Amino acid sequence: MNDTDQRDTRPARGAVQRLDNIAIVVDDLAAAKAFFAALGLELEGEATVEGSDVDRLIGLEGVRSDIAMMRTPDGHSRLELTKYQSPQVRDVDPHAPANTLGMHRIMFAVEDIDDILDRLRPHGAELLGEPMQYENSYRLCYLRGPAGILIALAEQLR
């Protein structure tokens, strides 16, 4: 065996181990769950969180929120959908353009963009432009989902 075969592949102490989840604040939890279920994510669990520990954790007072954890089919990624009952949600422009500061978009690898779009349109999905082919490798599109969330779909061409 050489040195490369014996290399320790565990993350270094204090290093990021993985991306656990991305939390998204929504105004309609049922609609957001339906949208991401139509995309192919699976509901992993739901809960209501509140109390002084939650307040201290996120730096707000009087927090009460309903959350739904959605898991990708491969089991490696999760979206935490959060609907705040209190305090009141701060509004932002749900139609802000793609070059707005902050989180840009979430991209999902898919098998068939057209099929996915057909499933998402009844849940309010709106294309931002049109599906495009990138070189000979991917077909891509951007769309807006619930609460103005920007979603990108990438279909690898074979």
Coordinates of N, CA, C and O in Angstrom, one line a residue, residues 109-112 133 136-139 154-158:
A109 N -30.8 18.8 -10.1 CA -30.6 18.0 -11.2 C -31.9 17.2 -11.5 O -32.4 16.6 -10.5
V110 N -32.3 17.1 -12.7 CA -33.6 16.5 -13.0 C -33.4 15.6 -14.3 O -32.4 15.7 -15.0
E111 N -34.3 14.7 -14.5 CA -34.3 13.8 -15.6 C -34.9 14.4 -16.9 O -34.5 14.2 -18.0
D112 N -36.0 15.1 -16.7 CA -36.8 15.6 -17.8 C -37.4 17.0 -17.4 O -38.4 17.0 -16.7
Q133 N -30.3 25.2 -24.0 CA -29.3 24.2 -24.0 C -27.9 24.9 -23.8 O -27.6 25.8 -24.5
N136 N -23.2 21.1 -25.3 CA -23.8 19.8 -25.5 C -23.9 19.0 -24.2 O -24.0 17.8 -24.2
S137 N -24.0 19.7 -23.1 CA -24.0 19.0 -21.8 C -25.3 19.1 -21.0 O -25.6 18.1 -20.4
Y138 N -25.9 20.3 -21.0 CA -27.1 20.5 -20.1 C -28.2 21.2 -20.8 O -27.9 22.1 -21.7
R139 N -29.4 20.9 -20.4 CA -30.6 21.8 -20.7 C -30.9 22.4 -19.4 O -31.0 21.7 -18.4
A154 N -31.6 21.5 -14.0 CA -30.5 21.1 -14.9 C -30.7 19.7 -15.4 O -30.7 18.8 -14.5
E155 N -30.9 19.5 -16.6 CA -31.1 18.1 -17.2 C -29.8 17.8 -18.0 O -29.5 18.5 -19.0
Q156 N -29.1 16.8 -17.6 CA -27.9 16.4 -18.3 C -28.2 15.7 -19.6 O -29.1 14.9 -19.6
L157 N -27.6 16.2 -20.7 CA -27.9 15.6 -22.0 C -27.0 14.4 -22.1 O -25.8 14.4 -21.7
R158 N -27.5 13.4 -22.7 CA -26.8 12.1 -22.8 C -26.3 11.9 -24.2 O -26.6 12.4 -25.2

